[in-house]
Coordinates of C-alpha atoms in Angstrom, one line a residue:
X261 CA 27.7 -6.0 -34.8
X262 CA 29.8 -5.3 -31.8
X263 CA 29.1 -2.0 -31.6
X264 CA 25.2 -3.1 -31.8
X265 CA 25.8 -5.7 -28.5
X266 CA 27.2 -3.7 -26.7
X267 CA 25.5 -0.4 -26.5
X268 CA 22.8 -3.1 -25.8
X269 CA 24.6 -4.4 -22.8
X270 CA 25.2 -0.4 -21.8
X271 CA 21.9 0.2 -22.1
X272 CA 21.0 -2.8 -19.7
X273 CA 23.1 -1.5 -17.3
X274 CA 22.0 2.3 -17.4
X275 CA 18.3 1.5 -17.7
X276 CA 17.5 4.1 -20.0
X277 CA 17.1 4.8 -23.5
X278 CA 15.8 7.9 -24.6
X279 CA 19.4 9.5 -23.8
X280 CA 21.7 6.6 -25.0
X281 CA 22.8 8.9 -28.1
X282 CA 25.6 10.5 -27.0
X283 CA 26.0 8.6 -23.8
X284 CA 26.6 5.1 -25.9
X285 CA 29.4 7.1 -28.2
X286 CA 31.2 8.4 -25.3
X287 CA 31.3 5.2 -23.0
X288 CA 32.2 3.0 -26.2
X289 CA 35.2 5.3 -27.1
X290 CA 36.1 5.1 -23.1
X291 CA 35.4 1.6 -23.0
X292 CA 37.9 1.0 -25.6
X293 CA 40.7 2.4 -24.5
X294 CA 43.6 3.1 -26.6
X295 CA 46.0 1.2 -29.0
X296 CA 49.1 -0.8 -27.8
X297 CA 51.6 -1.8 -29.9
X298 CA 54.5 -4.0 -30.3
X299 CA 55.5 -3.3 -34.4
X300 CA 52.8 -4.2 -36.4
X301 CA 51.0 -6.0 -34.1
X302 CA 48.3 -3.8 -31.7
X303 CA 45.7 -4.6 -29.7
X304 CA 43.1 -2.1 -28.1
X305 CA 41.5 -2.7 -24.8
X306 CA 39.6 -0.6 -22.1
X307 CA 42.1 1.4 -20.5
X308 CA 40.0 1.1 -17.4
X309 CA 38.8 -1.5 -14.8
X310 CA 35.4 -2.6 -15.6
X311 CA 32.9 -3.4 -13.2
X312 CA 29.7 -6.2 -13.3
X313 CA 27.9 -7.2 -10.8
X314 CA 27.7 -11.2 -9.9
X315 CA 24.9 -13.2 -11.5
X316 CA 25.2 -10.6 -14.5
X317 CA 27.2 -10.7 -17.3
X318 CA 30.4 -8.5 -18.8
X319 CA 31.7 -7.9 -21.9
X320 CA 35.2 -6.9 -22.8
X321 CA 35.7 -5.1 -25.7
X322 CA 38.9 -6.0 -27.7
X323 CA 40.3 -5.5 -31.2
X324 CA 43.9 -6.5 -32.8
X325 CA 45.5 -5.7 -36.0
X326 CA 48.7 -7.4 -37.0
X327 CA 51.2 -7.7 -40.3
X328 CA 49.6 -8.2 -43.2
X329 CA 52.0 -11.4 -43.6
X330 CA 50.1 -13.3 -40.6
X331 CA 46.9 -14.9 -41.0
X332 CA 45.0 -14.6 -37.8
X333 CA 43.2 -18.1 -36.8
X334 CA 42.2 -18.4 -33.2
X335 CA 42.1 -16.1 -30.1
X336 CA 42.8 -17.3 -26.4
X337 CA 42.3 -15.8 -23.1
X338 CA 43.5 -15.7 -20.1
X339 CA 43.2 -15.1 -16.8
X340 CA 46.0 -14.4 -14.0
X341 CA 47.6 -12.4 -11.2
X342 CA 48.8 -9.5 -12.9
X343 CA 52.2 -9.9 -11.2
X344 CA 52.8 -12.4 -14.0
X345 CA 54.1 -11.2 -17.4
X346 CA 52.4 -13.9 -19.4
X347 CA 49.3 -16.0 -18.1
X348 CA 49.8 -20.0 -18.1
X349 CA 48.5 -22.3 -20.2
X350 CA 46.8 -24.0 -17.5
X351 CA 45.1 -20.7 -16.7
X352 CA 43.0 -20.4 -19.8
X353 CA 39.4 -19.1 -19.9
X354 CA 38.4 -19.4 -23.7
X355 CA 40.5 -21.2 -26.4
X356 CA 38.6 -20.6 -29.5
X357 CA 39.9 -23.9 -31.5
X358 CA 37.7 -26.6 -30.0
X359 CA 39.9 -29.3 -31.2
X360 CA 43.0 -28.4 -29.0
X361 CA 44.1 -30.2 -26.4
X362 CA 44.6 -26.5 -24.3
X363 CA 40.9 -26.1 -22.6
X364 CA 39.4 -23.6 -20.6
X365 CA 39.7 -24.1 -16.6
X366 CA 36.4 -26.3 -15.6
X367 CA 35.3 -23.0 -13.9
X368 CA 35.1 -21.0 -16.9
X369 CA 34.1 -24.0 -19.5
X370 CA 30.6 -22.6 -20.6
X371 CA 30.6 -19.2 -19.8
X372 CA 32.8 -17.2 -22.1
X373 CA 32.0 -16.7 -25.2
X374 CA 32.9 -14.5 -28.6
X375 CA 31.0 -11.9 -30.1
X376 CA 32.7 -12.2 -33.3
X377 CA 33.0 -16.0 -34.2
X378 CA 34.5 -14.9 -37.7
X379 CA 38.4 -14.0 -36.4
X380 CA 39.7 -12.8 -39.5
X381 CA 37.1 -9.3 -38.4
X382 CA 39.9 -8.9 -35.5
X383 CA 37.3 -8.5 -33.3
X384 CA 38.6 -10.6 -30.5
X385 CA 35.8 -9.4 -27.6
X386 CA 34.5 -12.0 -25.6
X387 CA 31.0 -12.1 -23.3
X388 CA 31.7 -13.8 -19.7
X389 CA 28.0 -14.7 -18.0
X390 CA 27.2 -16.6 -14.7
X391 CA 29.4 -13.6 -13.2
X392 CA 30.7 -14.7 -9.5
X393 CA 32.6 -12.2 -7.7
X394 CA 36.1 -15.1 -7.6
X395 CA 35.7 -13.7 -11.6
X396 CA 37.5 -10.6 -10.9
X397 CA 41.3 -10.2 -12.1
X398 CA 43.5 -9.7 -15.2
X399 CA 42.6 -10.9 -18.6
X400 CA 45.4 -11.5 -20.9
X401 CA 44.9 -12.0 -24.6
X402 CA 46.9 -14.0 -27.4
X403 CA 46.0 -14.3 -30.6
X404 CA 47.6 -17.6 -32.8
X405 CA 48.1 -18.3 -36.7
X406 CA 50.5 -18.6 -39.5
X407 CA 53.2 -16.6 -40.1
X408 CA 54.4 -17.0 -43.9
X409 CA 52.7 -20.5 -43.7
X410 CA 54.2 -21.3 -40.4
X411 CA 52.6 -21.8 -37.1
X412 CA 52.7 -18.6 -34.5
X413 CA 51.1 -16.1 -32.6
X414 CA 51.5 -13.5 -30.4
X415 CA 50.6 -12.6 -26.6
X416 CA 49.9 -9.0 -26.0
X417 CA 50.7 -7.3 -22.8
X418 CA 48.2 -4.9 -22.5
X419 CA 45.4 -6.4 -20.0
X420 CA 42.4 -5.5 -18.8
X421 CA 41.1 -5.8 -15.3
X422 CA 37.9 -6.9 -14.5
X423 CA 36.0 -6.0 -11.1
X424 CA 33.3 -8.3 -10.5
X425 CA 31.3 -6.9 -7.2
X426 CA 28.0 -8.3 -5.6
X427 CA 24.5 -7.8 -7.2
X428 CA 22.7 -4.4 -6.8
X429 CA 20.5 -4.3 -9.5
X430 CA 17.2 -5.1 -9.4
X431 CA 14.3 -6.2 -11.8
X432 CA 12.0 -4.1 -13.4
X433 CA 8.4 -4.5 -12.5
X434 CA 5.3 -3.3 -14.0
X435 CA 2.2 -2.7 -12.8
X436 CA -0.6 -1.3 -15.0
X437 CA -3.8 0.1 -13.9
X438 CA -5.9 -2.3 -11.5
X439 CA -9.3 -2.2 -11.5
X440 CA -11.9 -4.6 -9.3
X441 CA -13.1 -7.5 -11.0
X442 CA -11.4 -6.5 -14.4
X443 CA -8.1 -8.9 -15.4
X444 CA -5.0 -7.7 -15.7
X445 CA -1.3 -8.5 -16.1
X446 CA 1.9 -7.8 -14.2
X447 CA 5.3 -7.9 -15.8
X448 CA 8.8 -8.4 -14.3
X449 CA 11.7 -8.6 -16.3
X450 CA 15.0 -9.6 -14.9
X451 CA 18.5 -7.2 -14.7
X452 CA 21.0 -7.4 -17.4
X453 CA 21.0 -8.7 -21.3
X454 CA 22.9 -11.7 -20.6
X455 CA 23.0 -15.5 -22.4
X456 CA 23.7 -17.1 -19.8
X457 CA 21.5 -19.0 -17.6
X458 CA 18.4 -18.7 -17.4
X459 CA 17.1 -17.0 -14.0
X460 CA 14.4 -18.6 -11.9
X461 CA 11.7 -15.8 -11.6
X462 CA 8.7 -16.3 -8.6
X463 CA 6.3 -14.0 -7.4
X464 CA 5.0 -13.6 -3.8
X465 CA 2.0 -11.3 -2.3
X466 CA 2.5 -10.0 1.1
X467 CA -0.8 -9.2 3.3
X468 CA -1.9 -6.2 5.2
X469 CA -0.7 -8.3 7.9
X470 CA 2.7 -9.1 7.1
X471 CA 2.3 -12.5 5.9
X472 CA 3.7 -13.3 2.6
X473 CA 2.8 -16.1 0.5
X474 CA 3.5 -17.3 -3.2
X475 CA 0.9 -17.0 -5.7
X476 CA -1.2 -19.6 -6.6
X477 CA -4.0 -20.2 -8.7
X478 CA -3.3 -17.8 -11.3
X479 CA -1.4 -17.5 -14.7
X480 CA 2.2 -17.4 -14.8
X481 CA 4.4 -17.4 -17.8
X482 CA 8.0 -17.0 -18.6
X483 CA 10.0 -16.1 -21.8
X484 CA 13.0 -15.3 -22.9
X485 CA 13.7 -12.8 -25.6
X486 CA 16.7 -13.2 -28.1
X487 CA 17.6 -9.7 -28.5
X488 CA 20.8 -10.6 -30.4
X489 CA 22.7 -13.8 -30.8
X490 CA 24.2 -12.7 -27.3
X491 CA 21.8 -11.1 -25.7
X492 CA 18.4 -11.6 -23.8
X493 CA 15.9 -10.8 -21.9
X494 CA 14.3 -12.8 -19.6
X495 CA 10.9 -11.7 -18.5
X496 CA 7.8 -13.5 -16.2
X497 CA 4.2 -12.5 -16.4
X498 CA 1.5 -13.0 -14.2
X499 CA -2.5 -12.2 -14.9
X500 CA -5.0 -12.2 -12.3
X501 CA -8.1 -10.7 -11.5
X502 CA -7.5 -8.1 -8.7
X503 CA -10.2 -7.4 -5.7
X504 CA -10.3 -5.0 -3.2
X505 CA -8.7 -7.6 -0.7
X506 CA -5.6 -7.3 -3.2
X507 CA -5.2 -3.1 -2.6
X508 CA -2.6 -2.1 -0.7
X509 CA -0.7 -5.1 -0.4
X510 CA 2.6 -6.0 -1.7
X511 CA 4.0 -7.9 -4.4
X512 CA 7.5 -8.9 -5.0
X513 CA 9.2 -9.8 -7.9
X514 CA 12.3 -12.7 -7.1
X515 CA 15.5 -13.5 -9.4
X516 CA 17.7 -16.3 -8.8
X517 CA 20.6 -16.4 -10.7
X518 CA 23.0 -19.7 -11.2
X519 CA 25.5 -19.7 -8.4
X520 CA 23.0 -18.3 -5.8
X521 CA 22.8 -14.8 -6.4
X522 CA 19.4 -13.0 -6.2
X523 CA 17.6 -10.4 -6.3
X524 CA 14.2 -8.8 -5.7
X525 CA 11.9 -5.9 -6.2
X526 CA 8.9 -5.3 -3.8
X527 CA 5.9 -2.8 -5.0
X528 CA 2.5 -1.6 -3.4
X529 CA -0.4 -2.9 -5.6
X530 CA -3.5 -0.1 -5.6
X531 CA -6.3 -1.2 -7.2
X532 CA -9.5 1.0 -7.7
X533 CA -12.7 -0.4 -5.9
X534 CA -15.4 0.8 -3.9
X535 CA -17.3 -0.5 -1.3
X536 CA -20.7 0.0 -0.1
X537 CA -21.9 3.0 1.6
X538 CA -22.2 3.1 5.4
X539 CA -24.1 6.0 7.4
X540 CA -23.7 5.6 11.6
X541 CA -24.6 7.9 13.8
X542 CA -28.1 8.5 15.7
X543 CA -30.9 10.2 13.6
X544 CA -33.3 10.8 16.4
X545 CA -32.4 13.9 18.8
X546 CA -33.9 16.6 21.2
X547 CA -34.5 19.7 20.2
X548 CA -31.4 21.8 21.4
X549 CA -28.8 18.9 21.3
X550 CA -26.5 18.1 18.5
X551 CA -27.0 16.1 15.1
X552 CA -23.7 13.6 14.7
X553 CA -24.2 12.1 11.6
X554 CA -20.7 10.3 8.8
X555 CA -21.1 9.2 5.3
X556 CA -18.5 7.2 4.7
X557 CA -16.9 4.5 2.1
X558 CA -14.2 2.4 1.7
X559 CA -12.6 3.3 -2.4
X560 CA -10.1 4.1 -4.2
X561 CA -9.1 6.8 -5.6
X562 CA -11.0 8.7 -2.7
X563 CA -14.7 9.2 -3.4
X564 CA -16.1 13.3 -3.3
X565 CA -19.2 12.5 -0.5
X566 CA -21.4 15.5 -0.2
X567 CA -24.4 16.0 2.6
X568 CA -27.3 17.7 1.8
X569 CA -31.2 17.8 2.6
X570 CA -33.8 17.3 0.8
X571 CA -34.7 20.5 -0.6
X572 CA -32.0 22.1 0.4
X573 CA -28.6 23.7 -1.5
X574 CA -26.5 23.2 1.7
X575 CA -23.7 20.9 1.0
X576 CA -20.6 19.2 3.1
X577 CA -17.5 18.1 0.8
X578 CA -14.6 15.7 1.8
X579 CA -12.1 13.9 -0.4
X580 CA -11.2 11.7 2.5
X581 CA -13.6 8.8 1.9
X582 CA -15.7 10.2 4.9
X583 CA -18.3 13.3 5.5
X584 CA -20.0 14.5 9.0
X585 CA -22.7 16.4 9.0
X586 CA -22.9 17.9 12.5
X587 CA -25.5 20.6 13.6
X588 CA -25.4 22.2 17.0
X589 CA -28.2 23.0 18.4
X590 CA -30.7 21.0 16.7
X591 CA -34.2 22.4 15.1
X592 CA -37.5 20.7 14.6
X593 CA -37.3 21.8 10.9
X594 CA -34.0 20.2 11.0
X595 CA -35.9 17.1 10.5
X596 CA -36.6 15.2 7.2
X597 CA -34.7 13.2 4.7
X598 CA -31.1 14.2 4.2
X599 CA -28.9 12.5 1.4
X600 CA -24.8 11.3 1.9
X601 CA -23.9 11.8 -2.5
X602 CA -21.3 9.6 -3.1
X603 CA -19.2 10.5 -6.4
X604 CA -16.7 8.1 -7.7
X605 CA -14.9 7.7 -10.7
X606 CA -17.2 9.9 -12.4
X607 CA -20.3 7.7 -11.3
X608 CA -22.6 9.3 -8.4
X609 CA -24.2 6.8 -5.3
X610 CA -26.9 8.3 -3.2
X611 CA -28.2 7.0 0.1
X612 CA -30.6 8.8 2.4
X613 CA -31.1 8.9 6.1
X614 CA -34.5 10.3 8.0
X615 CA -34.0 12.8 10.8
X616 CA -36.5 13.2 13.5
X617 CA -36.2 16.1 16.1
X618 CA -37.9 15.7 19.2
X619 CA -39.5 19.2 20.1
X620 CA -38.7 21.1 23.6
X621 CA -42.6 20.9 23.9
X622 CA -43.4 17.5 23.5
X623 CA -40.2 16.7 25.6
X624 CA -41.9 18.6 28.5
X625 CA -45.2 18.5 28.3
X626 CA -44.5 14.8 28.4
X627 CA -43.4 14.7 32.1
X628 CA -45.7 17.2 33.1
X629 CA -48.2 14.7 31.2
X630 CA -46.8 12.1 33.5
X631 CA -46.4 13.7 37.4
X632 CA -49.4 15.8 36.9
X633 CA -52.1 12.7 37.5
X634 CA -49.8 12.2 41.5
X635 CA -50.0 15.9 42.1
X636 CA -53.8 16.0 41.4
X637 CA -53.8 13.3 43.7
X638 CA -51.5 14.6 46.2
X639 CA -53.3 17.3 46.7
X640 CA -57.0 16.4 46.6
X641 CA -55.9 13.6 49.7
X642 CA -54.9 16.9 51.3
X643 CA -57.8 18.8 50.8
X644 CA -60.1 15.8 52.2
X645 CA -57.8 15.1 55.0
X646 CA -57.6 19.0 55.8
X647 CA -61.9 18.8 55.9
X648 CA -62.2 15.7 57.6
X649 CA -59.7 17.2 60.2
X650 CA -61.6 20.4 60.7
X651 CA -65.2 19.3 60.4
X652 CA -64.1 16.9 63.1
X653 CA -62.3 19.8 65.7
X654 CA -65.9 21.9 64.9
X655 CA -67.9 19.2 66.1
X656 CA -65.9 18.8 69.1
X657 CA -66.1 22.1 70.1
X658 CA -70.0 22.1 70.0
X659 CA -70.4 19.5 72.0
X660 CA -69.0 20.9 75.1
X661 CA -70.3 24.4 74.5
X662 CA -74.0 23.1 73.6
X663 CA -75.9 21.4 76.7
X664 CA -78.7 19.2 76.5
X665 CA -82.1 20.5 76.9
X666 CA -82.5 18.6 80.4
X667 CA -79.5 20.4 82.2
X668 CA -81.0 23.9 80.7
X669 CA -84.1 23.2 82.6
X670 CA -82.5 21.8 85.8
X671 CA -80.9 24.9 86.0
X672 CA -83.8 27.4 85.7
X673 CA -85.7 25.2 88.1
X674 CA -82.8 25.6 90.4
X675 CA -82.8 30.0 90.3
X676 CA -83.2 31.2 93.4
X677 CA -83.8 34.3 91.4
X678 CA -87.5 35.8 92.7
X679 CA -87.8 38.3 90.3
X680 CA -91.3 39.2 89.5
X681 CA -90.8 37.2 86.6
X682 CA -91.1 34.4 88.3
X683 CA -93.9 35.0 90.9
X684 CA -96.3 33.3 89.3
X685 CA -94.3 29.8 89.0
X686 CA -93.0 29.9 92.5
X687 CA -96.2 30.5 93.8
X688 CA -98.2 27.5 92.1
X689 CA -95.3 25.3 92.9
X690 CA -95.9 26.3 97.2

């Protein structure tokens, strides 16, 4: 049975036990130690100083033989500087007659305890839990009885030395598989095998923003598993139903052992969601300029997003949660419908987006369309101000080269000219 506790303990300790085969027979044979003896009488104890770790638990293996003429009825321990050659009475630890005046020191009353109650198996190992680092020393065993019907016993030298330092080990938490609106539990159990007391086991979230907080709301359970008659496991559970506000974030898993010592075990929480799709960018451009266009969504595990048009085999892959589709030097029959695929989880989400290209055309002829009625105008003011201008200088110039009729005829009345032309008309006028 001892050999059952503790390669349970060892295992505790090590954390593993696919390869506790060999490992278990080895450290048990070390752990033991070799026999002492003084005559008939031998006791076998680790020849080595064994560590624990406060909070935790440690067992130290002993077994005795003696005459065959002494009856074996109680075991005692001890602990003491090892400058001494035999521990005191008043430094006891674990008397295992409960009717004797000798007790245990008030700090160790409790906490020790056989793993053998039957002491005629010589099995005198002993469990000490509610570690605190003040446990560290020598242990000193005596074992008491009847001698040939008399009262005696016998106090062996050999110690062992126990090293008791602070706690390092932490729980073991698991996390399985989180999924979005599916409910799901998370397991913590505590470090070491112990019977001692039982740990106080909390959980806490902490935020994307650093804020931590303890759970609430939800399901939390504790048990405590009797592995042997000195052994256990204490483990907390805690179901919830994970969102998308959960991924990312952290949960820790907190032990408080009797005498203050803790300990604590922080994981990141993923849990697999999607979010909708989101397409940004602009979808109407000028011929010539350049189509900016993401598909993007918030999931995890990473969506595949593919681009493609309708109609067309062109494709654009990312496994970043995010897909541009960028085209330099936009075309008119780069218009139409184009499609962001999103595939996630083995499930495919489409959403579709209309292009529209503004032709080079239409994008001039339009502000020809629009300065052309001010030119027309422009210039036909011109032209009538031109005309206006010149019909005006032609009219001037007439007039001063154009006499009247009256002044034409003054004038010819006025020749002196007597031409025979002009006999006639002179001559009347005389």
């Amino acid at each position: 049975m001892f050999v059952l506790i503790w390669s349970a303990l060892f295992v505790s300790v090590k954390g593993s036990i696919a390869d506790t085969g060999l490992k278990l027979l080895l450290y048990c044979a070390s752990a033991w130690g070799q026999q002492h003896c003084v005559g008939r009488y031998c006791v076998t104890l680790s020849e080595r100083e064994l560590t624990a770790e406060a909070g935790l638990c440690v067992v130290i293996p002993c077994s005795f033989t003696t005459a065959d003429e002494f009856t074996p009825k109680h075991t005692i321990w001890y602990k003491c500087e090892t400058s001494q050659t035999r521990c005191s009475d008043d430094e006891i630890i674990f008397h295992s007659n409960k009717n004797t005046d000798k007790k245990a020191q008030p700090g160790f009353e409790g906490r020790v305890s056989r793993l053998e109650p039957d002491v005629s198996q010589k099995n005198c190992s002993i469990i000490i839990n509610d570690l605190k680092e003040s446990d560290s020393g020598s242990y000193q065993l005596r074992v008491t009885g009847e001698l040939n019907g008399k009262q005696d016993g016998l106090t062996f030298i050999q110690r062992v030395t126990v090293s008791v330092k602070g706690l390092n080990q932490k729980p073991t938490v698991m996390i399985p598989t989180l999924t979005e609106g599916q409910q799901a539990t998370l397991t913590c159990t505590a470090p070491g095998l112990c019977s001692g007391s039982v740990p106080e086991i909390t959980w806490t979230w902490r935020g994307a923003g650093g804020t931590e907080s303890y759970i609430t709301g939800n399901s939390t359970d504790f048990k405590t598993e009797n592995l042997t008659a000195f052994t256990q496991r204490h483990i907390s559970t805690f179901t919830f139903n994970p969102s998308a506000e959960h991924h990312d974030t952290s949960v820790t898993c907190n032990i408080n052992f009797t005498g203050g010592e803790s300990t604590e075990k922080t994981l990141t929480v993923n849990v697999n969601h999607k979010k909708e799709i989101t397409i940004s960018g602009v979808t109407t451009v000028k011929e010539g300029d350049v189509l900016n266009l993401t598909c993007s969504v918030e999931s995890f595990p990473p969506s595949l997003i593919e681009w493609s048009k309708f109609g067309s085999d062109t494709n654009l892959h990312s496994y970043s949660g995010s897909a541009r589709l960028v085209i330099e030097n936009v075309k008119p029959e780069h218009s139409g419908q184009h499609i962001c695929a999103v595939t996630y989880m083995n499930n495919t989400l489409k959403k579709d987006v209309s292009i529209t290209v503004i032709s080079a055309c239409v994008k001039h002829c339009g502000s020809y369309s629009t300065v052309l009625p001010w030119i027309v105008a422009g210039v036909s003011l011109t032209l009538n101000a031109f005309c206006i201008i010149y019909i005006w200088f032609l009219w001037n110039s007439r007039k001063k080269v154009n006499l009247p009729q009256e002044e034409r005829t003054y004038m010819s009345l006025q020749k002196v000219d007597v031409s025979s032309d002009y006999d006639v008309i002179a001559q009347h006028i005389n």
